[in-house]
Tab-separated table of C-alpha atoms in Angstrom:
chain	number	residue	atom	x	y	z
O	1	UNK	CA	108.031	72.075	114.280
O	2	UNK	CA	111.069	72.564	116.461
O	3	UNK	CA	114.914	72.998	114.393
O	4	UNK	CA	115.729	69.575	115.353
O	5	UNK	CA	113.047	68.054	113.723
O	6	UNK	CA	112.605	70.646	110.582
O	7	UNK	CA	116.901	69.390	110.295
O	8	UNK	CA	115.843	66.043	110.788
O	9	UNK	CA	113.390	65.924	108.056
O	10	UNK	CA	115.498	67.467	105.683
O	11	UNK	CA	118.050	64.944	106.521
O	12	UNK	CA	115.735	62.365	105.421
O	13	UNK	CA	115.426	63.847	102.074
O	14	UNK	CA	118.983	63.872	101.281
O	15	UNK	CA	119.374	67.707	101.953
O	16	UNK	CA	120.747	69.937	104.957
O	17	UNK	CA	121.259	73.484	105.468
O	18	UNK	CA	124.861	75.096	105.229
O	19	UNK	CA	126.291	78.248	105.295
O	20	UNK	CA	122.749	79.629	104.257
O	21	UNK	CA	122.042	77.153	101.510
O	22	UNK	CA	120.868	73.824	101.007
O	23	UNK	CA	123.324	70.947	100.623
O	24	UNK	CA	122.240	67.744	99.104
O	25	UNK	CA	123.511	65.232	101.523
O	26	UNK	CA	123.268	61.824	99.957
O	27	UNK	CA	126.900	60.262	99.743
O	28	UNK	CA	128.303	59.263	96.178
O	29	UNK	CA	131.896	57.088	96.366
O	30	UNK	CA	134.028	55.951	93.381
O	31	UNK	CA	135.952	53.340	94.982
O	32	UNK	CA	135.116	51.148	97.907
O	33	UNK	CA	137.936	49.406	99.724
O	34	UNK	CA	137.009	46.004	101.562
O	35	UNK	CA	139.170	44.112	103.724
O	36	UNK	CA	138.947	41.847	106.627
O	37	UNK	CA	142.115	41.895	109.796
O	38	UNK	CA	142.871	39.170	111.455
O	39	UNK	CA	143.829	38.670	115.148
O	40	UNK	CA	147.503	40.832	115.518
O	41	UNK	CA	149.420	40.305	118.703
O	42	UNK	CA	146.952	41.300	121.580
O	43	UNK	CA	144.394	43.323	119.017
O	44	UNK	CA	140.997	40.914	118.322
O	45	UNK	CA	140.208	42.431	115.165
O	46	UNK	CA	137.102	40.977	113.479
O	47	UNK	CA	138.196	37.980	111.316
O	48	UNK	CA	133.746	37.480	110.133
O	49	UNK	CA	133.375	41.135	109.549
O	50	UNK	CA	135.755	43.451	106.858
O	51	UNK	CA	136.317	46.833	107.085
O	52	UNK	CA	134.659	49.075	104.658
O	53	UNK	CA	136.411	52.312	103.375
O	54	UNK	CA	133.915	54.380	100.871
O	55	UNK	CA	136.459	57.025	99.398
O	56	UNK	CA	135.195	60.544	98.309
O	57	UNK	CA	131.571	60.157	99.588
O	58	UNK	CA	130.840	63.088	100.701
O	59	UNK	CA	132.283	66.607	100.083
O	60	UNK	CA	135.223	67.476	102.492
O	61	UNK	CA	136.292	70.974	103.795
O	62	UNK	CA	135.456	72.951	106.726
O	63	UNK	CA	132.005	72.974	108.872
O	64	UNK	CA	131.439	69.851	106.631
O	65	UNK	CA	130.222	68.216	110.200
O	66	UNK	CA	126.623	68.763	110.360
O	67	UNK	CA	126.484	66.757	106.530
O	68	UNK	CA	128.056	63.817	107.853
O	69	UNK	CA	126.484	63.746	111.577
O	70	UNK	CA	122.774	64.137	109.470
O	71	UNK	CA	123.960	61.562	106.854
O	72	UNK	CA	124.687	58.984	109.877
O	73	UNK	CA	121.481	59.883	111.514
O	74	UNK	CA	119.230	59.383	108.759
O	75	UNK	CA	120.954	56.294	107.920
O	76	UNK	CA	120.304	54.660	111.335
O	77	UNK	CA	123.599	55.468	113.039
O	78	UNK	CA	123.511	58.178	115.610
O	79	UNK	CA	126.557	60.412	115.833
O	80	UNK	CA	128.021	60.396	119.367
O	81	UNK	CA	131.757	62.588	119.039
O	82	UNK	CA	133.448	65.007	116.698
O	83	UNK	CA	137.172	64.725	117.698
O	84	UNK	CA	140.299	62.805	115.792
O	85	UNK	CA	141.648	59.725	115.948
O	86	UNK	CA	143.900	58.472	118.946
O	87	UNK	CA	147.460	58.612	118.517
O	88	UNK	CA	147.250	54.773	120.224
O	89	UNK	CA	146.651	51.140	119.111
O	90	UNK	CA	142.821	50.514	120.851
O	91	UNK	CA	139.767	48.879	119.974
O	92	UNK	CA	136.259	48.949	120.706
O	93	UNK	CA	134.101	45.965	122.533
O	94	UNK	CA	130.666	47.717	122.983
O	95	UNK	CA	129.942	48.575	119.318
O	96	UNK	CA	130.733	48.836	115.218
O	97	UNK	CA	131.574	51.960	114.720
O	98	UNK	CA	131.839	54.918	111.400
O	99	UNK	CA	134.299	57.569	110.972
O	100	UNK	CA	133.643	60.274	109.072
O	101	UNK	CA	136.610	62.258	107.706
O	102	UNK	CA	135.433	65.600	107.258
O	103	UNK	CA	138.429	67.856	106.756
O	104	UNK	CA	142.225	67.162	106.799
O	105	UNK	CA	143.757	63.866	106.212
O	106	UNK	CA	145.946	61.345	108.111
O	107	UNK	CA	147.438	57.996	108.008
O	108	UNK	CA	145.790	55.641	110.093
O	109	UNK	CA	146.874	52.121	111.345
O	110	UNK	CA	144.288	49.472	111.414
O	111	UNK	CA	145.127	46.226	112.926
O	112	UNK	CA	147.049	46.825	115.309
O	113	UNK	CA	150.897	47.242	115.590
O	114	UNK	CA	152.529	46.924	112.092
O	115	UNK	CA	149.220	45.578	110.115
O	116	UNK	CA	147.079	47.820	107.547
O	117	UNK	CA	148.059	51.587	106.887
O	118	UNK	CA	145.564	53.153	105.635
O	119	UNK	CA	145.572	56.838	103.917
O	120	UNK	CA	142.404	59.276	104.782
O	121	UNK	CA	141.584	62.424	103.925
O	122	UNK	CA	138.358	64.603	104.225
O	123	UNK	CA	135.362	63.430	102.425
O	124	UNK	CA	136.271	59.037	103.359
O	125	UNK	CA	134.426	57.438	105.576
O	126	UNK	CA	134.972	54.357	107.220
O	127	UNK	CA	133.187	51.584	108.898
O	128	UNK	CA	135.163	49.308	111.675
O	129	UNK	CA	134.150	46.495	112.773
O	130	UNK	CA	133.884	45.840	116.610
O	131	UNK	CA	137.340	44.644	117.674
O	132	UNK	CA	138.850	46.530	115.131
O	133	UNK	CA	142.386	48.107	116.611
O	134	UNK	CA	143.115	51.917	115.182
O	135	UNK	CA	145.924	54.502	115.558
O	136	UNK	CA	146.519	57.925	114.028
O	137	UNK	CA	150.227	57.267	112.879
O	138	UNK	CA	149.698	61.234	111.767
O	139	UNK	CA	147.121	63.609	110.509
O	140	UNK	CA	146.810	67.197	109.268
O	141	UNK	CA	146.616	69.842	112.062
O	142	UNK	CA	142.635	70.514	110.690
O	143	UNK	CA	141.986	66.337	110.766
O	144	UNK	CA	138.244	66.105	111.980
O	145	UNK	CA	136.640	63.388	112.209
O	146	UNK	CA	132.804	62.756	113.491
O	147	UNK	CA	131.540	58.770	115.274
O	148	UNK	CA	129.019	57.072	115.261
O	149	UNK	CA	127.261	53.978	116.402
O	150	UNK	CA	124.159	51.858	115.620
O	151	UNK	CA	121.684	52.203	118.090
O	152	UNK	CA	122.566	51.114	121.664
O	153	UNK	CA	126.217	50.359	120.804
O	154	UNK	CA	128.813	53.165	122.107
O	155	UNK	CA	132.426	52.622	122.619
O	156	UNK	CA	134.185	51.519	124.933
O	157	UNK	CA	138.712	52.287	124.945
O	158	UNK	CA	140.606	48.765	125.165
O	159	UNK	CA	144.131	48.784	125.479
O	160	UNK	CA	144.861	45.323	126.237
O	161	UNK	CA	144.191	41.685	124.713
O	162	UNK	CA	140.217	41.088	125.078
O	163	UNK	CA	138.899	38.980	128.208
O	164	UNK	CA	136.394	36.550	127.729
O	165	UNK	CA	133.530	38.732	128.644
O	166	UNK	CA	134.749	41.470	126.095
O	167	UNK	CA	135.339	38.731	123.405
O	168	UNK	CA	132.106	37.180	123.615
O	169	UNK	CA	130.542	40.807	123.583
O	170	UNK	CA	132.554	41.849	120.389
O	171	UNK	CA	131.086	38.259	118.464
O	172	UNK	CA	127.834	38.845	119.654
O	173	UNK	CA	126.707	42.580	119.168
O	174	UNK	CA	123.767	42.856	116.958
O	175	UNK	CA	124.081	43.067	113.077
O	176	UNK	CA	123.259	47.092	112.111
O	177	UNK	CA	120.439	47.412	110.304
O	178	UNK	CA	121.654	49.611	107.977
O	179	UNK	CA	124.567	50.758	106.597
O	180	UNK	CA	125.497	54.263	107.837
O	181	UNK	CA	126.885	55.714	104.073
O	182	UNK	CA	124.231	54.358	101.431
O	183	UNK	CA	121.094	53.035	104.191
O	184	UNK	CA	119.963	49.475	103.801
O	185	UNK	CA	120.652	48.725	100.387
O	186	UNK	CA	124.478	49.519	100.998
O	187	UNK	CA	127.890	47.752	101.167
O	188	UNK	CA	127.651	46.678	104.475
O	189	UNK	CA	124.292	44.264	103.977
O	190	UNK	CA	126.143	42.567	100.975
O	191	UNK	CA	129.550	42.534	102.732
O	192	UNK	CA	128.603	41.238	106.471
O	193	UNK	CA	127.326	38.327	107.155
O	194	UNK	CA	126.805	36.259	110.363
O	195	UNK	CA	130.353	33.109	111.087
């Protein structure tokens, strides 16, 4: 058995290596925010699908990655970038997508210009809708954040209102099958729901 596969079958049993030990890697949250945006000046948002923001769900701090990448894998959701958030309003067209804030914190925008702020820090994750506009107004200088998409969605950068084409694309990407935190008995199959 190659390391890929050995990781990914501890990944389906909740656990991952770190820093020489195991690490359970199921996520446990407090407090789940839930809110839908509506359209905001040129941003589509997603008025049928909220926002979901699990707080504290997994443990945050350095070369936390790896948990929240293998978390997102098992959980149907393949991780595609480890990076930040753009200091820009944009949105996505091609696909729903999951942050995971490892380390730092920052204050995000969602919404577009002058809608939602929303406070992060290392251990929330969040799941955006497609359509959903996003800007770091700020973030600690360690702010790391992994995303991911369901299978055959990526992302796409849009800076300007939607056309058609990218409308119609945003209203008619397929439902995820699970949800990328707590698998397919989570928030997101209770939460969205086809218009």
């Amino acid at each position: 058995m190659n390391r890929r596969d050995f990781n990914a079958l501890l990944a389906g049993l909740g656990l991952t290596f770190g820093e020489g030990r195991i690490h359970h890697a199921r996520a446990t949250t407090s407090r789940v925010d839930v809110f839908t945006l509506r359209a905001n000046d040129w941003v589509p948002n997603n008025p049928d699908l909220p926002v979901i923001v699990y707080r504290n769900a997994l443990e945050a701090g350095p070369d936390r990655e790896a948990v929240y990448e293998d978390l997102f894998a098992h959980n149907g959701w393949p991780p595609q970038w480890r990076n930040g958030v753009y200091p820009f309003h944009h949105y996505h067209s091609l696909g729903h997508e999951v942050l995971g804030f490892s380390n730092g914190s920052a204050r995000l925008m969602l919404g577009g210009p002058k809608a939602r702020t929303v406070e992060v820090r290392g251990g929330d994750i969040a799941v955006l809708p497609a359509g959903t506009g996003h800007c770091n107004l700020g973030s600690d200088e360690d702010f790391t954040v992994i995303g991911a998409y369901p299978p055959n969605q990526s992302f796409d950068i849009l800076r300007a209102a939607p056309t058609a084409e990218q409308r119609a694309r945003i209203h008619g990407l397929p439902f995820p099958k699970t949800d990328p935190v707590q698998g397919a008995a989570g928030v997101l199959a209770r939460e969205w729901h086809p218009s």
